[in-house]
């Protein structure tokens, strides 16, 4: 007997799964999008974190970074050779870091430039500079520029720059190269840096001496204990040579100076990504529950023909897994690309070399786990619940009737409030027809709104912090003089310039106090007059200086890195300009936007500092107030003072405009906020997807109701408005809830960000902009998310309604 060849066909339930995916493409796209958004966000953050952490370590370590960086008074090459012979020291180099004045327009405008002089570039092996363009070794009377200077100056290789000496003489240097230097602290407000030889430094009128020691250690250069042991030996040798230790930085060779801040910010972004993942999970649960409600009769028919509970469960679990795999295919390349772009941005910001584009296996694994297991966890309970229905329950299921009593409630509401139109009352009633689905949708939109508003609250808080910092820069122009000058001499000269409203003379000094480990904490002391109106720091503890204060000092919060227990009212032993140590009272502590300064900024009374330094009636810092406070005017008068002082033979080190520093800090804050705002927009996208899904499912459940409305003469616009009102009403409720939820989210977000930036917690400021902007966004998104479901509802014919199962 001839045998019929076997044919292999898929079982009906698996065909149903494939058909559910293909024939309901809009619903499939909705579920895939809801999963993919959270998977993308988490994958992008992980990719950025891994790429940046890996390349930061490799790039920084590849430059052979100094394990010990010491700032002290000037020394020569002989002292470098003495340090090189100390036990534990592998390499040592001396460098000179100073500030000069730079001009690109033949002296019309001048800007501050930090210059690093190295004696032997050819044999310099610590913090090896990477070439970006041109040379990496300058000849005499040539200058190299660190690549980040391009953020502030439009400079090209081959261009000639004018450098101003303290005497006022101008010398020209040719730019022969752009380099990337890992030793320079990065950030949007990083100062421009240049490199010259020691011979060039002498030609520019500076002393040919070093003021920085760069040291690498023998043995394990990533063991901080080993580094600190060698550092202590070097510090002891400095003390024996009567060399004051102004600052010391000990760091392993695998830790970039800015890594803590950058990775902390990425961790905050990761937390937001995780929160979006939770939102995506609730969205998935909502969508799958609605899907099962829609297919209750199909489940009843399957059970009627013999399907077992396990078969029904497995079928829908396979559907969930397939949807997760589709979202994974979409999100993996997008997350990899987004993570790499983030890494490139931070790399440029910190002068870190980022390798070529690559996929991060760790990110892919996490994305795969999220894309598979989160949907399963979100859908397993509605799947099991649906599979347990009896045939009678499944076939007789009428989701439209399950409104939890909301219909009767709104009927009574309509009777008591006759001014509410019937169509509006129906739309409001339909909002609450499925309380569970509404709850999940409101959860998604509420948290999304809370994050969105919190970002603007954080921005307002950071701007408030900048505003409080402006109290440190109230003068329009600050001039650092090369030596103490008589106040009456300088004031009468400057105040004779039209447009100058007032001047003040301050003194600057260095103070030092023992840290407890043998080293000293160095204070840069600014000494304003007691009645000064040009200083108003943001005091976080205690008070500022008052008339009658004697040995009183106000210090920046950065002191807590060395003395974490210090508080207002405590006393410290401090010497001024290497003088005899005396007892000083810390009367106040103020916030300062610098986390890793070489010094502790502080303020002490001019009357006391001038007496202790024998400079009564003299000053080293000139503060100038102008009639017109604008950056353009500040720059114009800075150049005027520059010319005036040169003509009068008054030597100065720098002239700084007050608004320049504030603008650089503001740019840094704006860059940071833009990242968080991008994450907030993603959360808004998640919320709108959830609302679109809810509205689609609500329309599906209202098929019969819409058919009845069409049968009694309802026009398309009436059906569409009914659905739109429902969606907008849901958005409005979520906005009200979002206002409450944003409070804890705002505090948590600001705490993490402020600790990463300033090592202290900034005060919270709530922004009305965030509240009202989110109102406009959520109402707009609600309307957009409801348009397609409303349009579909308006197109339903009576015949289609009657044919609907």
CSV table of N, CA, C and O in Angstrom, one decimal, residues 256-330:
chain,number,residue,atom,x,y,z
A,256,UNK,N,40.8,58.1,36.9
A,256,UNK,CA,40.8,59.4,36.3
A,256,UNK,C,40.3,60.4,37.4
A,256,UNK,O,39.4,60.1,38.1
A,257,UNK,N,40.9,61.6,37.4
A,257,UNK,CA,40.5,62.6,38.4
A,257,UNK,C,39.0,62.9,38.4
A,257,UNK,O,38.4,63.2,39.4
A,258,UNK,N,38.4,62.8,37.2
A,258,UNK,CA,37.0,63.2,37.1
A,258,UNK,C,36.0,62.0,37.1
A,258,UNK,O,34.8,62.1,36.9
A,259,UNK,N,36.6,60.8,37.3
A,259,UNK,CA,35.8,59.6,37.2
A,259,UNK,C,34.7,59.5,38.2
A,259,UNK,O,33.6,59.1,37.9
A,260,UNK,N,34.9,60.0,39.4
A,260,UNK,CA,33.9,59.9,40.5
A,260,UNK,C,32.7,60.7,40.1
A,260,UNK,O,31.5,60.3,40.2
A,261,UNK,N,32.9,61.9,39.6
A,261,UNK,CA,31.8,62.8,39.2
A,261,UNK,C,31.1,62.3,38.1
A,261,UNK,O,29.8,62.2,38.1
A,262,UNK,N,31.8,61.9,37.0
A,262,UNK,CA,31.1,61.4,35.8
A,262,UNK,C,30.3,60.1,36.1
A,262,UNK,O,29.2,60.0,35.6
A,263,UNK,N,30.9,59.2,36.7
A,263,UNK,CA,30.2,57.9,37.0
A,263,UNK,C,29.1,58.1,38.0
A,263,UNK,O,28.1,57.4,37.9
A,264,UNK,N,29.2,59.1,38.9
A,264,UNK,CA,28.1,59.4,39.7
A,264,UNK,C,26.9,59.9,38.9
A,264,UNK,O,25.7,59.5,39.2
A,265,UNK,N,27.2,60.8,38.0
A,265,UNK,CA,26.1,61.3,37.1
A,265,UNK,C,25.5,60.2,36.3
A,265,UNK,O,24.3,60.1,36.1
A,266,UNK,N,26.3,59.3,35.8
A,266,UNK,CA,25.8,58.2,35.0
A,266,UNK,C,25.0,57.3,35.9
A,266,UNK,O,24.0,56.7,35.4
A,267,UNK,N,25.3,57.1,37.1
A,267,UNK,CA,24.5,56.3,38.0
A,267,UNK,C,23.1,56.9,38.2
A,267,UNK,O,22.2,56.2,38.3
A,268,UNK,N,23.1,58.2,38.3
A,268,UNK,CA,21.8,58.9,38.4
A,268,UNK,C,21.0,58.6,37.2
A,268,UNK,O,19.8,58.3,37.3
A,269,UNK,N,21.6,58.8,36.0
A,269,UNK,CA,20.9,58.5,34.8
A,269,UNK,C,20.4,57.0,34.7
A,269,UNK,O,19.4,56.7,34.2
A,270,UNK,N,21.3,56.1,35.2
A,270,UNK,CA,20.9,54.7,35.3
A,270,UNK,C,19.7,54.5,36.2
A,270,UNK,O,18.8,53.7,35.9
A,271,UNK,N,19.7,55.2,37.3
A,271,UNK,CA,18.5,55.1,38.2
A,271,UNK,C,17.2,55.5,37.5
A,271,UNK,O,16.2,54.9,37.6
A,272,UNK,N,17.3,56.6,36.7
A,272,UNK,CA,16.2,57.1,35.9
A,272,UNK,C,15.8,56.0,34.8
A,272,UNK,O,14.6,55.8,34.5
A,273,UNK,N,16.8,55.4,34.2
A,273,UNK,CA,16.6,54.3,33.3
A,273,UNK,C,15.8,53.2,33.9
A,273,UNK,O,14.9,52.6,33.3
A,274,UNK,N,16.3,52.8,35.1
A,274,UNK,CA,15.6,51.7,35.8
A,274,UNK,C,14.2,52.1,36.2
A,274,UNK,O,13.3,51.2,36.1
A,275,UNK,N,13.9,53.4,36.5
A,275,UNK,CA,12.6,53.8,36.8
A,275,UNK,C,11.7,53.7,35.5
A,275,UNK,O,10.5,53.3,35.6
A,276,UNK,N,12.3,54.0,34.4
A,276,UNK,CA,11.5,53.9,33.1
A,276,UNK,C,11.2,52.4,32.9
A,276,UNK,O,10.2,52.1,32.3
A,277,UNK,N,12.1,51.5,33.3
A,277,UNK,CA,11.9,50.1,33.1
A,277,UNK,C,10.7,49.7,33.9
A,277,UNK,O,9.9,48.9,33.5
A,278,UNK,N,10.6,50.2,35.1
A,278,UNK,CA,9.4,49.9,36.0
A,278,UNK,C,8.1,50.4,35.3
A,278,UNK,O,7.1,49.7,35.2
A,279,UNK,N,8.2,51.6,34.7
A,279,UNK,CA,7.1,52.2,34.0
A,279,UNK,C,6.7,51.3,32.8
A,279,UNK,O,5.5,51.0,32.5
A,280,UNK,N,7.8,50.8,32.1
A,280,UNK,CA,7.5,49.9,31.0
A,280,UNK,C,6.9,48.6,31.4
A,280,UNK,O,6.0,48.1,30.7
A,281,UNK,N,7.3,48.1,32.6
A,281,UNK,CA,6.7,46.9,33.1
A,281,UNK,C,5.2,47.1,33.4
A,281,UNK,O,4.4,46.2,33.1
A,282,UNK,N,4.8,48.2,34.0
A,282,UNK,CA,3.4,48.4,34.2
A,282,UNK,C,2.6,48.6,32.9
A,282,UNK,O,1.5,48.2,32.8
A,283,UNK,N,3.3,49.2,31.9
A,283,UNK,CA,2.7,49.4,30.6
A,283,UNK,C,2.4,48.0,30.0
A,283,UNK,O,1.4,47.8,29.4
A,284,UNK,N,3.4,47.1,30.1
A,284,UNK,CA,3.3,45.8,29.5
A,284,UNK,C,2.1,45.0,30.2
A,284,UNK,O,1.3,44.4,29.5
A,285,UNK,N,2.1,45.1,31.5
A,285,UNK,CA,1.0,44.4,32.3
A,285,UNK,C,-0.3,44.9,31.8
A,285,UNK,O,-1.3,44.1,31.6
A,286,UNK,N,-0.4,46.2,31.7
A,286,UNK,CA,-1.7,46.8,31.2
A,286,UNK,C,-2.1,46.3,29.9
A,286,UNK,O,-3.3,45.9,29.6
A,287,UNK,N,-1.2,46.3,28.9
A,287,UNK,CA,-1.5,45.9,27.6
A,287,UNK,C,-1.8,44.5,27.5
A,287,UNK,O,-2.8,44.1,26.8
A,288,UNK,N,-1.1,43.6,28.2
A,288,UNK,CA,-1.4,42.2,28.1
A,288,UNK,C,-2.7,41.9,28.8
A,288,UNK,O,-3.4,41.0,28.3
A,289,UNK,N,-3.0,42.6,29.9
A,289,UNK,CA,-4.3,42.3,30.5
A,289,UNK,C,-5.5,42.7,29.6
A,289,UNK,O,-6.4,41.9,29.4
A,290,UNK,N,-5.3,43.8,28.9
A,290,UNK,CA,-6.3,44.2,27.9
A,290,UNK,C,-6.4,43.2,26.8
A,290,UNK,O,-7.5,42.9,26.3
A,291,UNK,N,-5.3,42.7,26.4
A,291,UNK,CA,-5.3,41.7,25.3
A,291,UNK,C,-6.0,40.5,25.7
A,291,UNK,O,-6.8,39.9,24.9
A,292,UNK,N,-5.8,40.0,26.9
A,292,UNK,CA,-6.5,38.8,27.4
A,292,UNK,C,-8.0,39.1,27.5
A,292,UNK,O,-8.8,38.2,27.2
A,293,UNK,N,-8.3,40.2,28.0
A,293,UNK,CA,-9.8,40.6,28.1
A,293,UNK,C,-10.4,40.5,26.8
A,293,UNK,O,-11.6,40.1,26.6
A,294,UNK,N,-9.7,41.0,25.8
A,294,UNK,CA,-10.2,41.0,24.4
A,294,UNK,C,-10.4,39.6,23.9
A,294,UNK,O,-11.3,39.4,23.1
A,295,UNK,N,-9.6,38.7,24.3
A,295,UNK,CA,-9.6,37.4,23.7
A,295,UNK,C,-10.2,36.3,24.7
A,295,UNK,O,-10.0,35.1,24.5
A,296,UNK,N,-11.0,36.8,25.6
A,296,UNK,CA,-11.7,35.9,26.5
A,296,UNK,C,-12.5,34.8,25.8
A,296,UNK,O,-12.5,33.6,26.1
A,297,UNK,N,-13.3,35.3,24.8
A,297,UNK,CA,-14.1,34.3,24.1
A,297,UNK,C,-13.3,33.3,23.3
A,297,UNK,O,-13.7,32.2,23.2
A,298,UNK,N,-12.1,33.8,22.8
A,298,UNK,CA,-11.3,32.9,22.1
A,298,UNK,C,-10.7,31.8,23.0
A,298,UNK,O,-10.6,30.7,22.7
A,299,UNK,N,-10.4,32.3,24.2
A,299,UNK,CA,-9.9,31.3,25.2
A,299,UNK,C,-11.0,30.3,25.6
A,299,UNK,O,-10.8,29.1,25.7
A,300,UNK,N,-12.3,30.8,25.7
A,300,UNK,CA,-13.4,29.9,25.9
A,300,UNK,C,-13.6,28.9,24.8
A,300,UNK,O,-13.9,27.7,25.1
A,301,UNK,N,-13.5,29.3,23.6
A,301,UNK,CA,-13.6,28.4,22.5
A,301,UNK,C,-12.5,27.4,22.5
A,301,UNK,O,-12.7,26.2,22.3
A,302,UNK,N,-11.3,27.8,22.8
A,302,UNK,CA,-10.1,26.8,22.9
A,302,UNK,C,-10.4,25.8,24.0
A,302,UNK,O,-10.1,24.6,23.8
A,303,UNK,N,-10.9,26.2,25.1
A,303,UNK,CA,-11.1,25.3,26.2
A,303,UNK,C,-12.3,24.4,25.9
A,303,UNK,O,-12.4,23.2,26.3
A,304,UNK,N,-13.3,24.9,25.1
A,304,UNK,CA,-14.4,24.1,24.7
A,304,UNK,C,-14.0,22.9,23.8
A,304,UNK,O,-14.6,21.8,23.9
A,305,UNK,N,-13.0,23.1,23.0
A,305,UNK,CA,-12.5,22.1,22.1
A,305,UNK,C,-11.4,21.3,22.7
A,305,UNK,O,-10.7,20.5,22.0
A,306,UNK,N,-11.1,21.4,24.0
A,306,UNK,CA,-10.2,20.6,24.7
A,306,UNK,C,-8.9,21.1,25.1
A,306,UNK,O,-8.0,20.4,25.6
A,307,UNK,N,-8.7,22.4,25.0
A,307,UNK,CA,-7.4,23.0,25.4
A,307,UNK,C,-7.3,23.0,26.9
A,307,UNK,O,-8.2,23.3,27.6
A,308,UNK,N,-6.1,22.6,27.4
A,308,UNK,CA,-5.9,22.6,28.8
A,308,UNK,C,-5.3,23.9,29.3
A,308,UNK,O,-4.7,24.7,28.5
A,309,UNK,N,-5.3,24.2,30.6
A,309,UNK,CA,-4.8,25.4,31.2
A,309,UNK,C,-3.4,25.7,30.8
A,309,UNK,O,-3.0,26.8,30.4
A,310,UNK,N,-2.6,24.6,30.9
A,310,UNK,CA,-1.1,24.7,30.6
A,310,UNK,C,-0.9,25.1,29.1
A,310,UNK,O,0.0,25.9,28.8
A,311,UNK,N,-1.7,24.6,28.2
A,311,UNK,CA,-1.5,24.9,26.8
A,311,UNK,C,-1.9,26.4,26.6
A,311,UNK,O,-1.2,27.1,25.8
A,312,UNK,N,-2.9,26.9,27.2
A,312,UNK,CA,-3.3,28.3,27.1
A,312,UNK,C,-2.2,29.2,27.6
A,312,UNK,O,-1.8,30.2,27.0
A,313,UNK,N,-1.7,28.8,28.8
A,313,UNK,CA,-0.6,29.6,29.4
A,313,UNK,C,0.6,29.6,28.5
A,313,UNK,O,1.2,30.7,28.3
A,314,UNK,N,1.0,28.4,28.0
A,314,UNK,CA,2.2,28.3,27.2
A,314,UNK,C,2.1,29.2,25.9
A,314,UNK,O,3.0,29.8,25.5
A,315,UNK,N,0.9,29.1,25.4
A,315,UNK,CA,0.6,29.9,24.1
A,315,UNK,C,0.8,31.4,24.3
A,315,UNK,O,1.5,32.1,23.6
A,316,UNK,N,0.3,31.9,25.4
A,316,UNK,CA,0.4,33.4,25.6
A,316,UNK,C,1.8,33.7,26.1
A,316,UNK,O,2.3,34.9,25.9
A,317,UNK,N,2.4,32.8,26.8
A,317,UNK,CA,3.8,33.1,27.3
A,317,UNK,C,4.7,33.2,26.0
A,317,UNK,O,5.6,34.0,26.0
A,318,UNK,N,4.5,32.3,25.1
A,318,UNK,CA,5.3,32.3,23.8
A,318,UNK,C,5.0,33.7,23.1
A,318,UNK,O,6.0,34.3,22.6
A,319,UNK,N,3.8,34.1,23.1
A,319,UNK,CA,3.5,35.4,22.5
A,319,UNK,C,4.2,36.5,23.2
A,319,UNK,O,4.8,37.4,22.5
A,320,UNK,N,4.3,36.5,24.5
A,320,UNK,CA,5.0,37.5,25.3
A,320,UNK,C,6.5,37.5,24.9
A,320,UNK,O,7.1,38.5,24.7
A,321,UNK,N,7.0,36.3,24.9
A,321,UNK,CA,8.5,36.1,24.6
A,321,UNK,C,8.8,36.6,23.2
A,321,UNK,O,9.8,37.3,23.0
A,322,UNK,N,8.0,36.3,22.2
A,322,UNK,CA,8.2,36.8,20.9
A,322,UNK,C,8.2,38.3,20.8
A,322,UNK,O,9.0,38.9,20.1
A,323,UNK,N,7.2,38.9,21.5
A,323,UNK,CA,7.2,40.4,21.5
A,323,UNK,C,8.4,41.0,22.2
A,323,UNK,O,9.0,42.0,21.8
A,324,UNK,N,8.9,40.3,23.3
A,324,UNK,CA,10.1,40.7,23.9
A,324,UNK,C,11.3,40.6,23.0
A,324,UNK,O,12.2,41.5,23.0
A,325,UNK,N,11.4,39.5,22.2
A,325,UNK,CA,12.5,39.3,21.3
A,325,UNK,C,12.5,40.4,20.2
A,325,UNK,O,13.6,40.9,19.8
A,326,UNK,N,11.3,40.7,19.7
A,326,UNK,CA,11.2,41.8,18.7
A,326,UNK,C,11.7,43.1,19.2
A,326,UNK,O,12.5,43.8,18.6
A,327,UNK,N,11.3,43.4,20.5
A,327,UNK,CA,11.8,44.7,21.1
A,327,UNK,C,13.3,44.7,21.3
A,327,UNK,O,13.9,45.7,21.2
A,328,UNK,N,13.8,43.5,21.6
A,328,UNK,CA,15.3,43.4,21.8
A,328,UNK,C,16.0,43.6,20.6
A,328,UNK,O,17.1,44.3,20.6
A,329,UNK,N,15.5,43.1,19.5
A,329,UNK,CA,16.2,43.4,18.2
A,329,UNK,C,16.2,44.9,17.8
A,329,UNK,O,17.2,45.4,17.3
A,330,UNK,N,15.1,45.5,18.2
A,330,UNK,CA,15.1,47.0,18.0
A,330,UNK,C,16.0,47.8,18.9
A,330,UNK,O,16.7,48.7,18.5
